[in-house]
Coordinates of C-alpha atoms in Angstrom, one line a residue:
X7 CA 47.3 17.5 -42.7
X8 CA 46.5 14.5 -39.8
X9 CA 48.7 12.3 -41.4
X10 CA 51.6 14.8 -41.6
X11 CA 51.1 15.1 -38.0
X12 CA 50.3 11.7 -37.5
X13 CA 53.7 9.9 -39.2
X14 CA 56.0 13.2 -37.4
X15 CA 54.6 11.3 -34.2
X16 CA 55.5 8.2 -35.5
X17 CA 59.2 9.1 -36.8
X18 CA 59.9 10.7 -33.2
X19 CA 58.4 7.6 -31.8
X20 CA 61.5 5.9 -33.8
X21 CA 64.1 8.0 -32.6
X22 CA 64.1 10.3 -36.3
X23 CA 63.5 13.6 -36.0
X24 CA 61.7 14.6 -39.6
X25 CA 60.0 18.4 -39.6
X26 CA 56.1 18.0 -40.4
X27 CA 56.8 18.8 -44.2
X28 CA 59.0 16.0 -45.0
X29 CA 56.6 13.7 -43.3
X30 CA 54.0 15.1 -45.5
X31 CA 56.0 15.0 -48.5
X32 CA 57.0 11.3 -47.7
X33 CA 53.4 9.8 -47.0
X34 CA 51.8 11.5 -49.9
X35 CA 54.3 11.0 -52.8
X36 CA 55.1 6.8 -51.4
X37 CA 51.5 5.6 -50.2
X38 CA 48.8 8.4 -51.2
X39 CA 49.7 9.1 -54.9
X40 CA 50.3 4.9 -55.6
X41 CA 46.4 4.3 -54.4
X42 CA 45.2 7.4 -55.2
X43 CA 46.0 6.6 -59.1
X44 CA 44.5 2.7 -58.8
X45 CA 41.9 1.9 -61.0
X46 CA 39.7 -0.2 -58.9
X47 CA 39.2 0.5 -55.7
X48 CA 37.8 -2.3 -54.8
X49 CA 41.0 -3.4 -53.9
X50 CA 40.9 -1.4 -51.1
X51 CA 37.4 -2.6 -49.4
X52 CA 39.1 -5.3 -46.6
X53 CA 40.9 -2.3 -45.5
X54 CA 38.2 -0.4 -44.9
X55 CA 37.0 -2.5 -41.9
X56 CA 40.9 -3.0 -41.3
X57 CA 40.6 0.4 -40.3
X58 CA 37.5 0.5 -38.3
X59 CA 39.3 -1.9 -36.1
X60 CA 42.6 0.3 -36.0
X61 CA 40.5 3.6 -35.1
X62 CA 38.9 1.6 -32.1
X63 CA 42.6 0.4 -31.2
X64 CA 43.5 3.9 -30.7
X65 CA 40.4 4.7 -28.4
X66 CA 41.4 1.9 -26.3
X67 CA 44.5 3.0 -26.1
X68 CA 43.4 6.8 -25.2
X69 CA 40.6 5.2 -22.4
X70 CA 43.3 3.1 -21.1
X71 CA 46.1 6.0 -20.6
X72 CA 43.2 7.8 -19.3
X73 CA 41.7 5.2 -16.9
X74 CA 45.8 4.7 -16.2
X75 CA 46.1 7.9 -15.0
X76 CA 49.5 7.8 -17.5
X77 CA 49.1 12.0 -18.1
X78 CA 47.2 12.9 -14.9
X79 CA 48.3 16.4 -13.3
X80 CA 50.1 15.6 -10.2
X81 CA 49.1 17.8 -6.5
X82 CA 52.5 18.2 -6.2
X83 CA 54.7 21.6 -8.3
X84 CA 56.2 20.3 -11.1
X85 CA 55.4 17.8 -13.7
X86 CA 57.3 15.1 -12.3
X87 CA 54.9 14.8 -9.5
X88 CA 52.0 13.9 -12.4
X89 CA 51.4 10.4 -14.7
X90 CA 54.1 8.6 -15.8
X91 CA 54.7 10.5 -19.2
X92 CA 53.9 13.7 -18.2
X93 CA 56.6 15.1 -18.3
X94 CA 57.1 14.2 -22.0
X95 CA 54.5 15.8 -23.2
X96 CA 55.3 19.3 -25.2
X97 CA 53.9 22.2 -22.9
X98 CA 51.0 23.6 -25.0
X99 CA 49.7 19.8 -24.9
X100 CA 50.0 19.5 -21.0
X101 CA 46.4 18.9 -19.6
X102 CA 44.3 22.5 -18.9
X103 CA 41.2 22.1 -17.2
X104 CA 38.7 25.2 -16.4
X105 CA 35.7 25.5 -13.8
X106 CA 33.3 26.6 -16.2
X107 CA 31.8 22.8 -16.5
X108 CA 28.5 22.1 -18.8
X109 CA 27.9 26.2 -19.0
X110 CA 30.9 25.9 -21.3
X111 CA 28.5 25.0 -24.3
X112 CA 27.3 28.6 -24.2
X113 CA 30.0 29.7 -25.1
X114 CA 31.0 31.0 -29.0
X115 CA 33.7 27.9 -29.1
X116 CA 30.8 26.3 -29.6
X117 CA 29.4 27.0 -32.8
X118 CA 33.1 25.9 -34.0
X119 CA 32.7 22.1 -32.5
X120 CA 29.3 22.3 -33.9
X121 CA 31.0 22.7 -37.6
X122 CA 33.4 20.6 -36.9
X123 CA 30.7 18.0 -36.8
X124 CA 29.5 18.8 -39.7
X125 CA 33.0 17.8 -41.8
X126 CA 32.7 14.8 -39.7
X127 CA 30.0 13.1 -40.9
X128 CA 30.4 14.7 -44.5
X129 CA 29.8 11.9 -47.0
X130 CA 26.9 12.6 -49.2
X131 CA 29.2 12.6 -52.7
X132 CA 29.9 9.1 -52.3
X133 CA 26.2 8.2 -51.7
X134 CA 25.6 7.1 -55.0
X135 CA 28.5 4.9 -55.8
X136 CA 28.0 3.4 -52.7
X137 CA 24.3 2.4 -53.7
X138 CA 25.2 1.3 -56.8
X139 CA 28.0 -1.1 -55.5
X140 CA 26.2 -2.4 -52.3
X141 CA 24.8 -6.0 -52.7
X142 CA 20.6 -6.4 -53.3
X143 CA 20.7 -1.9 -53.2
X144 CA 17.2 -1.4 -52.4
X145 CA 16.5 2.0 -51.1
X146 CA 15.3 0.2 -47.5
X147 CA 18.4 -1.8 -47.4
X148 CA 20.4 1.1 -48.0
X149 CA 19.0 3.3 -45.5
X150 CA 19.8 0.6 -42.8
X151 CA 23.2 0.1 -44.3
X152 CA 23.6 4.2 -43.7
X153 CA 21.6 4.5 -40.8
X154 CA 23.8 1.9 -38.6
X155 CA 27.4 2.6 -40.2
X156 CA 26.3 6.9 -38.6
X157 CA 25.6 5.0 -35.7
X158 CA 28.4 3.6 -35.2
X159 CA 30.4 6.3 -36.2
X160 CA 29.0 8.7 -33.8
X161 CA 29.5 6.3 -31.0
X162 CA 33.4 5.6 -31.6
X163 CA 33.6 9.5 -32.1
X164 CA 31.8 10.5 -29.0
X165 CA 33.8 8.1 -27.2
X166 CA 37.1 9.2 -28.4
X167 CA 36.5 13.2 -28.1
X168 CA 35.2 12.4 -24.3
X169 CA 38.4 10.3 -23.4
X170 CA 40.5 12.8 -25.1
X171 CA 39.1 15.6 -23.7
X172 CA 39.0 14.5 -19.3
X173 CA 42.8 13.7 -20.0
X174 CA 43.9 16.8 -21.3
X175 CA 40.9 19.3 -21.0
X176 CA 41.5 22.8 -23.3
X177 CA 44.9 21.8 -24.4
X178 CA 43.6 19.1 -26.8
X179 CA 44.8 19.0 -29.8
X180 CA 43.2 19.4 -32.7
X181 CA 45.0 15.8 -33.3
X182 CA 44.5 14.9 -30.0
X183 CA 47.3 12.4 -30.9
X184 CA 49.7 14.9 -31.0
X185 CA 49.1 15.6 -27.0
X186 CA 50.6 11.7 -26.3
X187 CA 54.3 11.4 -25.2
X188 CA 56.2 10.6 -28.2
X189 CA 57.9 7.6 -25.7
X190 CA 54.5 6.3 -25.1
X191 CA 54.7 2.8 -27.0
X192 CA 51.9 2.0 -27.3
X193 CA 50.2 5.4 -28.3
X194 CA 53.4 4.8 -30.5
X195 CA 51.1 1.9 -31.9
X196 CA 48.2 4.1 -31.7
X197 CA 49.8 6.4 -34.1
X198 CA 50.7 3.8 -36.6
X199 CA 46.9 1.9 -36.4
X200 CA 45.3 5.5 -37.6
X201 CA 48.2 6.3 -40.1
X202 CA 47.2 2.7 -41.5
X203 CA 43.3 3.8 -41.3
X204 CA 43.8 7.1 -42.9
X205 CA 46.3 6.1 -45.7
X206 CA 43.8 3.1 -47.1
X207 CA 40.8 5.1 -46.7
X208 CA 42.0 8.6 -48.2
X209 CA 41.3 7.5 -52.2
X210 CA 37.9 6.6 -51.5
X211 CA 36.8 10.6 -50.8
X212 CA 39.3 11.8 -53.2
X213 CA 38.3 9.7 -56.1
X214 CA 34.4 11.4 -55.3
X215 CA 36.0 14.7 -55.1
X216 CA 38.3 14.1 -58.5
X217 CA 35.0 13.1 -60.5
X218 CA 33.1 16.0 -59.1
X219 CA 35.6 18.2 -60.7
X220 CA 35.4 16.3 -63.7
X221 CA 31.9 16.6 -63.8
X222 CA 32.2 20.2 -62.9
X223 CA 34.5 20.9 -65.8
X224 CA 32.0 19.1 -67.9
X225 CA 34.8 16.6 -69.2
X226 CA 32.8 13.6 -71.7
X227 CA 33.6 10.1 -70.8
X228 CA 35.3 10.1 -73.9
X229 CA 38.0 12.5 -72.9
X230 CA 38.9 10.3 -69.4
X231 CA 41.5 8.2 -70.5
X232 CA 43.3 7.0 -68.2
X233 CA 46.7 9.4 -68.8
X234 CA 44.0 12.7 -68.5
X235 CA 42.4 11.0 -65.3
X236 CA 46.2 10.4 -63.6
X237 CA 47.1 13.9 -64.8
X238 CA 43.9 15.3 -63.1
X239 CA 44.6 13.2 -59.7
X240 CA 48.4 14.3 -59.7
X241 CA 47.3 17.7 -59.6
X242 CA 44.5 17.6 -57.4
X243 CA 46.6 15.6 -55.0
X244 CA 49.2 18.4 -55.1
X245 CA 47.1 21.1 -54.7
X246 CA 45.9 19.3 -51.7
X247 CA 49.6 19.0 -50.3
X248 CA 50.1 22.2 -51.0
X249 CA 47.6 23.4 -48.5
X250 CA 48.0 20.9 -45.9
X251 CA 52.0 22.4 -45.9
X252 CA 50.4 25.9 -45.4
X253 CA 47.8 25.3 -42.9
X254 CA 49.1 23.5 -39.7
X255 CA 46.4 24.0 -37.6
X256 CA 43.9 20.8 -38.6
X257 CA 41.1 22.4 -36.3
X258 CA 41.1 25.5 -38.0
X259 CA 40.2 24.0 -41.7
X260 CA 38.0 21.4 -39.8
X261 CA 36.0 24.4 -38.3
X262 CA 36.1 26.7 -41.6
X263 CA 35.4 24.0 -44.0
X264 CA 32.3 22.7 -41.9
X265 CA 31.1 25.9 -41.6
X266 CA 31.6 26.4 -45.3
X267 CA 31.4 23.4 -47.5
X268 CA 30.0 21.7 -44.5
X269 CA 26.9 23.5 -43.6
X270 CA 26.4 23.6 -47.7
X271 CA 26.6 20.4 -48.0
X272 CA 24.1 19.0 -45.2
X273 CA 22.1 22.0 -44.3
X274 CA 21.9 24.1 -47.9
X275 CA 22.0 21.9 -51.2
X276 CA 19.3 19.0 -49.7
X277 CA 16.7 22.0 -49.0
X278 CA 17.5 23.1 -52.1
X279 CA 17.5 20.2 -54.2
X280 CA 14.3 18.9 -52.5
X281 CA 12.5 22.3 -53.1
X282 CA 13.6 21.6 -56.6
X283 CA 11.9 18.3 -57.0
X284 CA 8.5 19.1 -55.5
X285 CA 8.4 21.9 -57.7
X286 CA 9.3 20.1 -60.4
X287 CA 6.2 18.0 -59.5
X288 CA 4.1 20.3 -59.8
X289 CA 0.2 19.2 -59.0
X290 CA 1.1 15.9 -58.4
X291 CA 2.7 16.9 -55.1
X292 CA 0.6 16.5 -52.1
X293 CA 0.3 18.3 -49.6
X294 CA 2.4 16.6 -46.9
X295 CA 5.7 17.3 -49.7
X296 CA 4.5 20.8 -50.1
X297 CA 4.5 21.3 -46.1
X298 CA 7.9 19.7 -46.2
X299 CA 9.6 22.3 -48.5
X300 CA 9.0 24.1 -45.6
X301 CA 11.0 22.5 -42.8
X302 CA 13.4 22.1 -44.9
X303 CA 13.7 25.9 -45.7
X304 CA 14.0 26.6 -42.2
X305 CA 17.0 23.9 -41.7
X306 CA 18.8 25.8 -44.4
X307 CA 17.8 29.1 -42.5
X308 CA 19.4 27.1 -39.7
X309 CA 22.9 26.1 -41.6
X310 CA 23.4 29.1 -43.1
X311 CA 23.2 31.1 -39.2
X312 CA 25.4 27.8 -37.6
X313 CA 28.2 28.0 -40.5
X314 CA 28.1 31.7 -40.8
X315 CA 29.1 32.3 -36.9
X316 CA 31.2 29.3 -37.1
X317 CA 33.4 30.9 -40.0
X318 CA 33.6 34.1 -37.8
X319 CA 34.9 32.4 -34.8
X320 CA 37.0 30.0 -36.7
X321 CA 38.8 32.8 -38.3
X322 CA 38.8 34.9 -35.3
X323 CA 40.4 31.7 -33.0
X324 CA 38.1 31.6 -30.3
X325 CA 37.4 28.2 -30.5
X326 CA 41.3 27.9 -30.3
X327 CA 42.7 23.9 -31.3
X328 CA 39.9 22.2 -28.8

């Protein structure tokens, strides 16, 4: 859905005017499919910090446009009186800002960012093939692998929502590179450094979603061959495109699915499962576990409030495409 979005920007950039489908259907039948179908990922691991280093290209880009004043609302009428590509920019994306200031997070938009999040830092089915392929995977070295790489990735995030949000205020995007100028060169560049991110990074979740399923259909290893597997990912991968060509709107499945599959994910399951195990324990749990059950109960309490008013205002649209 992003990269549909992200290569129409980059065909426009080029002078070719290609609807948001056919940009879909291009990137996911010539580069997803091919890497979606390898083997061996691990052909894919130099790209992965390829595209840490495109992602923070593209926040330098947005900070410098910003700090540039390049889409700044002019005090004159007209957008000709604003930054230099201002008046490129498609009218829903041209900068809105409101008085309201930090009040703002009161507000029921809120709980929508707040699921958001939640798809944002969703990686827990690939925690265990990450484990078992990091180098010397003790359980302390792999908490400080996980604890830093979060770190860092709520740092770049935060940085990017901020600059994206004091240039164009409640007109972001829910691709806030969709709000750019589509004669900006070097957003132009910008554009091409995520597509580049996105495109060698996508296999890694869907190969963790594709064995899920597999799992979840209870298919023996015997069975995965490697024509079953590439019929399996064919389909998957089509089902996929089939609902990034319904759904436009990126923030909307953002918001629903973290409020969903999200808030499951991080809030429900863990309580659950950890319930499970000191249970399972029996009178060999102490006391300090036993207590624990019950924090944990009341952050499931907590995710299961958070994603069920975040579903309700993501399918009502009050938290809108910011």
């Amino acid at each position: 859905m992003g990269l549909a979005d992200t290569f129409r920007g980059i065909f426009q950039s080029f002078g070719m005017d290609v609807s948001r489908s056919n940009s879909l259907l291009i990137v996911t039948t010539f580069c997803l499919l091919p890497l979606c179908l390898l083997k061996n990922l691990a052909a894919l691991a130099p790209f992965s910090l390829a595209g840490i280093v495109a992602m923070l290209f593209a926040g330098c880009v947005m900070a410098a446009r910003y700090l540039g004043g390049g889409y700044a609302l002019g005090s004159g009428e007209g957008l000709e009186a604003g930054g230099r590509f201002l008046a490129d920019v498609a009218e829903e994306f041209v900068p809105k800002f409101g008085s309201d200031g930090a009040m703002s997070v009161f507000r029921p938009g809120t709980f929508v960012f707040v699921c958001m999040l939640s798809t944002a830092f969703m990686a827990h089915f690939n925690a265990p093939k990450f484990y078992l392929e990091l180098k010397d995977n003790t359980v302390p070295r792999f908490n400080r692998v996980v604890n830093m790489s979060f770190l860092f990735s709520v740092l770049i995030q935060a940085a990017i929502m901020a600059v994206g949000f004091l240039t164009f205020g409640t007109a972001s995007s829910g691709l806030v590179l969709n709000n750019y100028s589509p004669r900006d060169a070097l957003v132009s560049v910008a554009r091409i450094a995520v597509a580049f991110s996105v495109v060698f990074t996508y296999p890694m979740p869907f190969v963790g979603c594709r064995d899920g399923v597999l799992d979840l259909m209870e298919i023996p290893r015997e069975r995965r061959t490697d024509a079953y597997v590439n019929s399996v990912t064919v389909t998957l991968l089509g089902l996929v495109t089939a609902a990034a060509l319904k759904f436009s709107d990126i923030s909307f499945v953002l918001s629903f699915g973290g409020a969903t599959l999200g808030n499951a994910l991080i809030y429900v399951f863990p309580a659950l499962m950890f319930r499970g195990a000191v249970r399972s324990m029996g009178e060999s749990a102490t006391e300090g576990l036993k207590r624990e059950t019950t924090v944990a109960a009341a952050h499931m309490v907590l995710g299961v409030v958070l994603g069920t008013l975040g579903a309700i205002y993501a399918v009502k649209g009050t938290g809108g495409g910011h």
